[in-house]
Amino acid sequence: MLNIVLFGPPGAGKGTQSENLIRKYGLVHLSTGDIFRANIKGQTELGILAKSFMDKGELVPDHVTISMLEQEVHKHSNPEGFIFDGFPRTSAQANALDAFLAKKHTTVHAMLALEVSEEELRERLLNRAKTSGRADDANVEVIQKRIDVYNRETAPVASYYKNQNKYHRIDGLGDITVISERLFDAVNTAVTQS
Ligand code: ADP
């Protein structure tokens, strides 16, 4: 199996790049944001709860997110591997991910961290708001809150993978296809190392 954590601040291009990684490596895409949004659309209990945090730019509580993701992982009996997009976003989530991958006798092989300046992030998110219909993209205060939460709670998760020599920093500026090539190179390096 090949398990990749795609990491980066809101607007870094995780969703776009996930599509290219899936196509290339045949992985199962698990985006916590997408799963929450599907639940909001379906007006499930989980969706109603998640919405109350997402609309404010806050993280959905760990216990909710972790159990939701674990269920998703176990839905796939024999996958080529997973790409985790938007997860883990806290240290508790990183620990939980290791624990439930261990139950499947596997591990995270690489964290690919997309780096983009805050100024560029703000611009991209406001632009995305024009087509995404996402309330959290349309409001500058919510955008700033998401960036602040990222810096405070999520950025430290990188150290968790740095300590395991699984961290790969990727320049997230430039052509989408050029960035994909950078990601593919990092995946190939990780695969030969593991
Ligand atoms: P972005 O990376 O652009 O913020 P996402 O779709 O990944 O977009 O996430 C949207 C929102 O969903 C987040 O601001 C947060 O409220 C919630 N969310 C997504 N993933 C997680 C997670 N792993 N833990 C807690 N909340 C999450």
PDB file of C-alpha atoms and ligand atoms in Angstrom:
ATOM      1  CA  MET A   1       0.000   0.000   0.000  1.00  0.00           C
ATOM      2  CA  LEU A   2       0.978   3.601  -0.529  1.00  0.00           C
ATOM      3  CA  ASN A   3      -0.418   6.103   1.966  1.00  0.00           C
ATOM      4  CA  ILE A   4       0.144   9.791   1.466  1.00  0.00           C
ATOM      5  CA  VAL A   5      -0.778  12.745   3.644  1.00  0.00           C
ATOM      6  CA  LEU A   6      -1.289  15.832   1.508  1.00  0.00           C
ATOM      7  CA  PHE A   7      -0.709  18.772   3.767  1.00  0.00           C
ATOM      8  CA  GLY A   8      -0.890  22.529   3.524  1.00  0.00           C
ATOM      9  CA  PRO A   9      -2.907  25.586   4.488  1.00  0.00           C
ATOM     10  CA  PRO A  10      -6.403  26.300   3.154  1.00  0.00           C
ATOM     11  CA  GLY A  11      -6.127  27.254  -0.506  1.00  0.00           C
ATOM     12  CA  ALA A  12      -2.745  25.546  -1.004  1.00  0.00           C
ATOM     13  CA  GLY A  13      -4.149  23.335  -3.768  1.00  0.00           C
ATOM     14  CA  LYS A  14      -4.639  20.067  -1.911  1.00  0.00           C
ATOM     15  CA  GLY A  15      -7.895  19.195  -3.674  1.00  0.00           C
ATOM     16  CA  THR A  16      -6.582  19.947  -7.153  1.00  0.00           C
ATOM     17  CA  GLN A  17      -3.341  18.072  -6.607  1.00  0.00           C
ATOM     18  CA  SER A  18      -5.124  15.119  -4.988  1.00  0.00           C
ATOM     19  CA  GLU A  19      -6.913  14.509  -8.276  1.00  0.00           C
ATOM     20  CA  ASN A  20      -3.621  14.259 -10.147  1.00  0.00           C
ATOM     21  CA  LEU A  21      -2.071  11.996  -7.497  1.00  0.00           C
ATOM     22  CA  ILE A  22      -5.085   9.663  -7.554  1.00  0.00           C
ATOM     23  CA  ARG A  23      -4.952   9.423 -11.313  1.00  0.00           C
ATOM     24  CA  LYS A  24      -1.257   8.602 -11.270  1.00  0.00           C
ATOM     25  CA  TYR A  25      -1.144   6.155  -8.367  1.00  0.00           C
ATOM     26  CA  GLY A  26      -4.702   4.757  -8.209  1.00  0.00           C
ATOM     27  CA  LEU A  27      -5.218   5.768  -4.585  1.00  0.00           C
ATOM     28  CA  VAL A  28      -8.445   6.218  -2.611  1.00  0.00           C
ATOM     29  CA  HIS A  29      -9.017   9.919  -1.937  1.00  0.00           C
ATOM     30  CA  LEU A  30     -10.207  10.760   1.566  1.00  0.00           C
ATOM     31  CA  SER A  31     -10.857  14.473   1.993  1.00  0.00           C
ATOM     32  CA  THR A  32     -12.331  15.284   5.382  1.00  0.00           C
ATOM     33  CA  GLY A  33     -13.611  18.627   4.050  1.00  0.00           C
ATOM     34  CA  ASP A  34     -15.391  16.899   1.138  1.00  0.00           C
ATOM     35  CA  ILE A  35     -16.904  14.283   3.454  1.00  0.00           C
ATOM     36  CA  PHE A  36     -18.187  16.980   5.809  1.00  0.00           C
ATOM     37  CA  ARG A  37     -19.628  18.964   2.889  1.00  0.00           C
ATOM     38  CA  ALA A  38     -21.402  15.844   1.555  1.00  0.00           C
ATOM     39  CA  ASN A  39     -22.916  15.384   5.016  1.00  0.00           C
ATOM     40  CA  ILE A  40     -23.996  19.020   5.136  1.00  0.00           C
ATOM     41  CA  LYS A  41     -25.687  18.588   1.768  1.00  0.00           C
ATOM     42  CA  GLY A  42     -27.440  15.435   2.980  1.00  0.00           C
ATOM     43  CA  GLN A  43     -28.440  17.235   6.195  1.00  0.00           C
ATOM     44  CA  THR A  44     -27.125  14.397   8.339  1.00  0.00           C
ATOM     45  CA  GLU A  45     -26.511  14.808  12.048  1.00  0.00           C
ATOM     46  CA  LEU A  46     -22.764  14.875  11.371  1.00  0.00           C
ATOM     47  CA  GLY A  47     -23.276  17.522   8.683  1.00  0.00           C
ATOM     48  CA  ILE A  48     -25.301  19.788  10.950  1.00  0.00           C
ATOM     49  CA  LEU A  49     -22.633  19.529  13.644  1.00  0.00           C
ATOM     50  CA  ALA A  50     -19.704  20.044  11.236  1.00  0.00           C
ATOM     51  CA  LYS A  51     -21.349  23.063   9.618  1.00  0.00           C
ATOM     52  CA  SER A  52     -21.487  24.922  12.911  1.00  0.00           C
ATOM     53  CA  PHE A  53     -17.677  24.799  13.096  1.00  0.00           C
ATOM     54  CA  MET A  54     -16.832  25.105   9.404  1.00  0.00           C
ATOM     55  CA  ASP A  55     -18.878  28.262   8.893  1.00  0.00           C
ATOM     56  CA  LYS A  56     -16.780  29.957  11.565  1.00  0.00           C
ATOM     57  CA  GLY A  57     -13.469  28.682  10.190  1.00  0.00           C
ATOM     58  CA  GLU A  58     -12.924  26.460  13.219  1.00  0.00           C
ATOM     59  CA  LEU A  59     -11.900  22.817  13.272  1.00  0.00           C
ATOM     60  CA  VAL A  60     -14.530  20.166  13.756  1.00  0.00           C
ATOM     61  CA  PRO A  61     -13.737  18.496  17.126  1.00  0.00           C
ATOM     62  CA  ASP A  62     -11.145  15.727  17.002  1.00  0.00           C
ATOM     63  CA  HIS A  63     -13.321  12.916  18.317  1.00  0.00           C
ATOM     64  CA  VAL A  64     -15.926  13.556  15.607  1.00  0.00           C
ATOM     65  CA  THR A  65     -13.385  13.873  12.793  1.00  0.00           C
ATOM     66  CA  ILE A  66     -11.297  10.896  13.871  1.00  0.00           C
ATOM     67  CA  SER A  67     -14.175   8.447  14.161  1.00  0.00           C
ATOM     68  CA  MET A  68     -15.627   9.644  10.852  1.00  0.00           C
ATOM     69  CA  LEU A  69     -12.289   9.138   9.074  1.00  0.00           C
ATOM     70  CA  GLU A  70     -11.657   5.758  10.656  1.00  0.00           C
ATOM     71  CA  GLN A  71     -15.013   4.531   9.372  1.00  0.00           C
ATOM     72  CA  GLU A  72     -14.114   5.752   5.878  1.00  0.00           C
ATOM     73  CA  VAL A  73     -10.751   3.956   5.955  1.00  0.00           C
ATOM     74  CA  HIS A  74     -12.382   0.671   6.965  1.00  0.00           C
ATOM     75  CA  LYS A  75     -14.924   0.906   4.130  1.00  0.00           C
ATOM     76  CA  HIS A  76     -12.121  -0.038   1.719  1.00  0.00           C
ATOM     77  CA  SER A  77     -11.117  -3.659   2.132  1.00  0.00           C
ATOM     78  CA  ASN A  78      -8.213  -3.920  -0.296  1.00  0.00           C
ATOM     79  CA  PRO A  79      -7.102  -0.481  -1.489  1.00  0.00           C
ATOM     80  CA  GLU A  80      -3.909   0.392  -3.382  1.00  0.00           C
ATOM     81  CA  GLY A  81      -3.488   3.034  -0.733  1.00  0.00           C
ATOM     82  CA  PHE A  82      -4.949   6.302   0.501  1.00  0.00           C
ATOM     83  CA  ILE A  83      -4.399   9.942  -0.001  1.00  0.00           C
ATOM     84  CA  PHE A  84      -5.415  11.853   3.094  1.00  0.00           C
ATOM     85  CA  ASP A  85      -6.396  15.389   2.147  1.00  0.00           C
ATOM     86  CA  GLY A  86      -7.082  17.767   5.028  1.00  0.00           C
ATOM     87  CA  PHE A  87      -6.286  15.118   7.644  1.00  0.00           C
ATOM     88  CA  PRO A  88      -4.502  15.020  10.057  1.00  0.00           C
ATOM     89  CA  ARG A  89      -4.986  18.631  11.113  1.00  0.00           C
ATOM     90  CA  THR A  90      -4.042  18.219  14.788  1.00  0.00           C
ATOM     91  CA  SER A  91      -1.491  16.144  16.693  1.00  0.00           C
ATOM     92  CA  ALA A  92      -4.291  13.977  18.114  1.00  0.00           C
ATOM     93  CA  GLN A  93      -5.438  13.226  14.563  1.00  0.00           C
ATOM     94  CA  ALA A  94      -1.880  12.313  13.514  1.00  0.00           C
ATOM     95  CA  ASN A  95      -1.610   9.834  16.401  1.00  0.00           C
ATOM     96  CA  ALA A  96      -5.016   8.368  15.604  1.00  0.00           C
ATOM     97  CA  LEU A  97      -4.132   7.936  11.935  1.00  0.00           C
ATOM     98  CA  ASP A  98      -1.021   5.946  12.827  1.00  0.00           C
ATOM     99  CA  ALA A  99      -3.049   3.800  15.195  1.00  0.00           C
ATOM    100  CA  PHE A 100      -5.727   2.841  12.713  1.00  0.00           C
ATOM    101  CA  LEU A 101      -3.334   2.315   9.825  1.00  0.00           C
ATOM    102  CA  ALA A 102      -1.377  -0.005  12.109  1.00  0.00           C
ATOM    103  CA  LYS A 103      -4.564  -2.055  12.506  1.00  0.00           C
ATOM    104  CA  LYS A 104      -4.470  -2.462   8.716  1.00  0.00           C
ATOM    105  CA  HIS A 105      -0.756  -3.408   8.981  1.00  0.00           C
ATOM    106  CA  THR A 106       0.324  -0.306   7.129  1.00  0.00           C
ATOM    107  CA  THR A 107       1.600   3.205   7.764  1.00  0.00           C
ATOM    108  CA  VAL A 108       1.912   6.721   6.314  1.00  0.00           C
ATOM    109  CA  HIS A 109       4.688   6.642   3.729  1.00  0.00           C
ATOM    110  CA  ALA A 110       4.997  10.363   3.040  1.00  0.00           C
ATOM    111  CA  MET A 111       3.690  13.746   4.031  1.00  0.00           C
ATOM    112  CA  LEU A 112       3.724  16.132   1.097  1.00  0.00           C
ATOM    113  CA  ALA A 113       3.472  19.693   2.377  1.00  0.00           C
ATOM    114  CA  LEU A 114       2.418  22.346  -0.119  1.00  0.00           C
ATOM    115  CA  GLU A 115       3.860  25.757   0.727  1.00  0.00           C
ATOM    116  CA  VAL A 116       2.124  28.930  -0.418  1.00  0.00           C
ATOM    117  CA  SER A 117       2.409  32.461   0.990  1.00  0.00           C
ATOM    118  CA  GLU A 118      -0.485  33.800   3.057  1.00  0.00           C
ATOM    119  CA  GLU A 119      -1.100  36.612   0.605  1.00  0.00           C
ATOM    120  CA  GLU A 120      -1.500  34.146  -2.248  1.00  0.00           C
ATOM    121  CA  LEU A 121      -3.789  31.942  -0.099  1.00  0.00           C
ATOM    122  CA  ARG A 122      -6.156  34.835   0.616  1.00  0.00           C
ATOM    123  CA  GLU A 123      -6.316  35.698  -3.057  1.00  0.00           C
ATOM    124  CA  ARG A 124      -6.933  32.095  -4.154  1.00  0.00           C
ATOM    125  CA  LEU A 125      -9.695  31.528  -1.579  1.00  0.00           C
ATOM    126  CA  LEU A 126     -11.557  34.695  -2.506  1.00  0.00           C
ATOM    127  CA  ASN A 127     -11.283  33.705  -6.142  1.00  0.00           C
ATOM    128  CA  ARG A 128     -12.517  30.193  -5.398  1.00  0.00           C
ATOM    129  CA  ALA A 129     -15.524  31.678  -3.568  1.00  0.00           C
ATOM    130  CA  LYS A 130     -16.839  32.947  -6.914  1.00  0.00           C
ATOM    131  CA  THR A 131     -17.431  29.368  -8.088  1.00  0.00           C
ATOM    132  CA  SER A 132     -17.240  27.083  -5.031  1.00  0.00           C
ATOM    133  CA  GLY A 133     -20.376  28.324  -3.304  1.00  0.00           C
ATOM    134  CA  ARG A 134     -18.452  27.786  -0.047  1.00  0.00           C
ATOM    135  CA  ALA A 135     -19.456  30.228   2.661  1.00  0.00           C
ATOM    136  CA  ASP A 136     -16.058  29.794   4.339  1.00  0.00           C
ATOM    137  CA  ASP A 137     -14.304  31.084   1.185  1.00  0.00           C
ATOM    138  CA  ALA A 138     -16.431  34.191   0.769  1.00  0.00           C
ATOM    139  CA  ASN A 139     -15.682  35.992   4.019  1.00  0.00           C
ATOM    140  CA  VAL A 140     -12.272  37.567   4.708  1.00  0.00           C
ATOM    141  CA  GLU A 141     -12.620  37.153   8.464  1.00  0.00           C
ATOM    142  CA  VAL A 142     -13.404  33.445   8.154  1.00  0.00           C
ATOM    143  CA  ILE A 143     -10.473  33.040   5.745  1.00  0.00           C
ATOM    144  CA  GLN A 144      -8.147  34.713   8.245  1.00  0.00           C
ATOM    145  CA  LYS A 145      -9.496  32.536  11.036  1.00  0.00           C
ATOM    146  CA  ARG A 146      -8.770  29.381   8.978  1.00  0.00           C
ATOM    147  CA  ILE A 147      -5.223  30.571   8.279  1.00  0.00           C
ATOM    148  CA  ASP A 148      -4.705  31.363  11.989  1.00  0.00           C
ATOM    149  CA  VAL A 149      -6.072  27.967  13.052  1.00  0.00           C
ATOM    150  CA  TYR A 150      -3.767  26.354  10.499  1.00  0.00           C
ATOM    151  CA  ASN A 151      -0.720  28.174  11.868  1.00  0.00           C
ATOM    152  CA  ARG A 152      -1.608  27.431  15.471  1.00  0.00           C
ATOM    153  CA  GLU A 153      -2.992  23.879  15.402  1.00  0.00           C
ATOM    154  CA  THR A 154      -2.147  22.285  12.095  1.00  0.00           C
ATOM    155  CA  ALA A 155       1.337  23.509  11.102  1.00  0.00           C
ATOM    156  CA  PRO A 156       2.908  21.749  14.154  1.00  0.00           C
ATOM    157  CA  VAL A 157       1.709  18.399  12.746  1.00  0.00           C
ATOM    158  CA  ALA A 158       4.542  18.688  10.180  1.00  0.00           C
ATOM    159  CA  SER A 159       7.079  18.043  12.968  1.00  0.00           C
ATOM    160  CA  TYR A 160       5.410  14.728  13.698  1.00  0.00           C
ATOM    161  CA  TYR A 161       6.333  13.542  10.188  1.00  0.00           C
ATOM    162  CA  LYS A 162       9.679  15.379  10.101  1.00  0.00           C
ATOM    163  CA  ASN A 163      10.713  13.315  13.125  1.00  0.00           C
ATOM    164  CA  GLN A 164       9.925  10.172  11.142  1.00  0.00           C
ATOM    165  CA  ASN A 165      11.768  11.410   8.016  1.00  0.00           C
ATOM    166  CA  LYS A 166       8.527  11.387   6.064  1.00  0.00           C
ATOM    167  CA  TYR A 167       8.185  15.113   5.455  1.00  0.00           C
ATOM    168  CA  HIS A 168       8.568  16.541   1.942  1.00  0.00           C
ATOM    169  CA  ARG A 169       8.266  20.270   1.390  1.00  0.00           C
ATOM    170  CA  ILE A 170       6.750  21.176  -1.969  1.00  0.00           C
ATOM    171  CA  ASP A 171       6.707  24.636  -3.506  1.00  0.00           C
ATOM    172  CA  GLY A 172       2.987  25.227  -4.152  1.00  0.00           C
ATOM    173  CA  LEU A 173       3.449  28.182  -6.489  1.00  0.00           C
ATOM    174  CA  GLY A 174       3.434  27.814 -10.244  1.00  0.00           C
ATOM    175  CA  ASP A 175       1.687  25.783 -12.926  1.00  0.00           C
ATOM    176  CA  ILE A 176      -0.633  23.034 -11.655  1.00  0.00           C
ATOM    177  CA  THR A 177       1.149  20.431 -13.806  1.00  0.00           C
ATOM    178  CA  VAL A 178       4.594  21.595 -12.661  1.00  0.00           C
ATOM    179  CA  ILE A 179       3.498  21.301  -9.022  1.00  0.00           C
ATOM    180  CA  SER A 180       2.139  17.802  -9.763  1.00  0.00           C
ATOM    181  CA  GLU A 181       5.567  16.818 -11.127  1.00  0.00           C
ATOM    182  CA  ARG A 182       7.160  18.048  -7.888  1.00  0.00           C
ATOM    183  CA  LEU A 183       4.713  15.900  -5.930  1.00  0.00           C
ATOM    184  CA  PHE A 184       5.362  12.832  -8.118  1.00  0.00           C
ATOM    185  CA  ASP A 185       9.123  13.248  -7.593  1.00  0.00           C
ATOM    186  CA  ALA A 186       8.601  13.368  -3.825  1.00  0.00           C
ATOM    187  CA  VAL A 187       6.365  10.269  -3.910  1.00  0.00           C
ATOM    188  CA  ASN A 188       8.962   8.386  -5.965  1.00  0.00           C
ATOM    189  CA  THR A 189      11.682   9.372  -3.484  1.00  0.00           C
ATOM    190  CA  ALA A 190       9.505   8.233  -0.574  1.00  0.00           C
ATOM    191  CA  VAL A 191       8.719   4.911  -2.238  1.00  0.00           C
ATOM    192  CA  THR A 192      12.395   4.137  -2.872  1.00  0.00           C
ATOM    193  CA  GLN A 193      13.242   5.064   0.717  1.00  0.00           C
ATOM    194  CA  SER A 194      10.570   2.913   2.353  1.00  0.00           C
TER     195      SER A 194
HETATM  196  P1  ADP B   1      -9.494  24.055   3.231  1.00  0.00           P
HETATM  197  O1  ADP B   1      -8.239  23.224   3.250  1.00  0.00           O
HETATM  198  O2  ADP B   1      -9.611  24.943   2.045  1.00  0.00           O
HETATM  199  O3  ADP B   1      -9.766  24.780   4.525  1.00  0.00           O
HETATM  200  P2  ADP B   1     -11.189  21.725   3.644  1.00  0.00           P
HETATM  201  O4  ADP B   1     -12.257  21.308   2.731  1.00  0.00           O
HETATM  202  O5  ADP B   1     -10.036  20.802   3.834  1.00  0.00           O
HETATM  203  O6  ADP B   1     -10.730  23.114   3.042  1.00  0.00           O
HETATM  204  O7  ADP B   1     -11.772  22.043   5.096  1.00  0.00           O
HETATM  205  C1  ADP B   1     -12.881  22.879   5.292  1.00  0.00           C
HETATM  206  C2  ADP B   1     -13.266  22.922   6.766  1.00  0.00           C
HETATM  207  O8  ADP B   1     -13.665  21.601   7.182  1.00  0.00           O
HETATM  208  C3  ADP B   1     -12.161  23.306   7.741  1.00  0.00           C
HETATM  209  O9  ADP B   1     -12.037  24.703   7.895  1.00  0.00           O
HETATM  210  C4  ADP B   1     -12.667  22.624   9.037  1.00  0.00           C
HETATM  211  O10 ADP B   1     -13.711  23.358   9.635  1.00  0.00           O
HETATM  212  C5  ADP B   1     -13.282  21.344   8.521  1.00  0.00           C
HETATM  213  N1  ADP B   1     -12.275  20.242   8.522  1.00  0.00           N
HETATM  214  C6  ADP B   1     -11.750  19.632   7.422  1.00  0.00           C
HETATM  215  N2  ADP B   1     -10.862  18.693   7.787  1.00  0.00           N
HETATM  216  C7  ADP B   1     -10.809  18.702   9.144  1.00  0.00           C
HETATM  217  C8  ADP B   1     -10.060  17.990  10.120  1.00  0.00           C
HETATM  218  N3  ADP B   1      -9.161  17.051   9.761  1.00  0.00           N
HETATM  219  N4  ADP B   1     -10.266  18.282  11.426  1.00  0.00           N
HETATM  220  C9  ADP B   1     -11.155  19.208  11.803  1.00  0.00           C
HETATM  221  N5  ADP B   1     -11.880  19.941  10.951  1.00  0.00           N
HETATM  222  C10 ADP B   1     -11.712  19.703   9.616  1.00  0.00           C
END
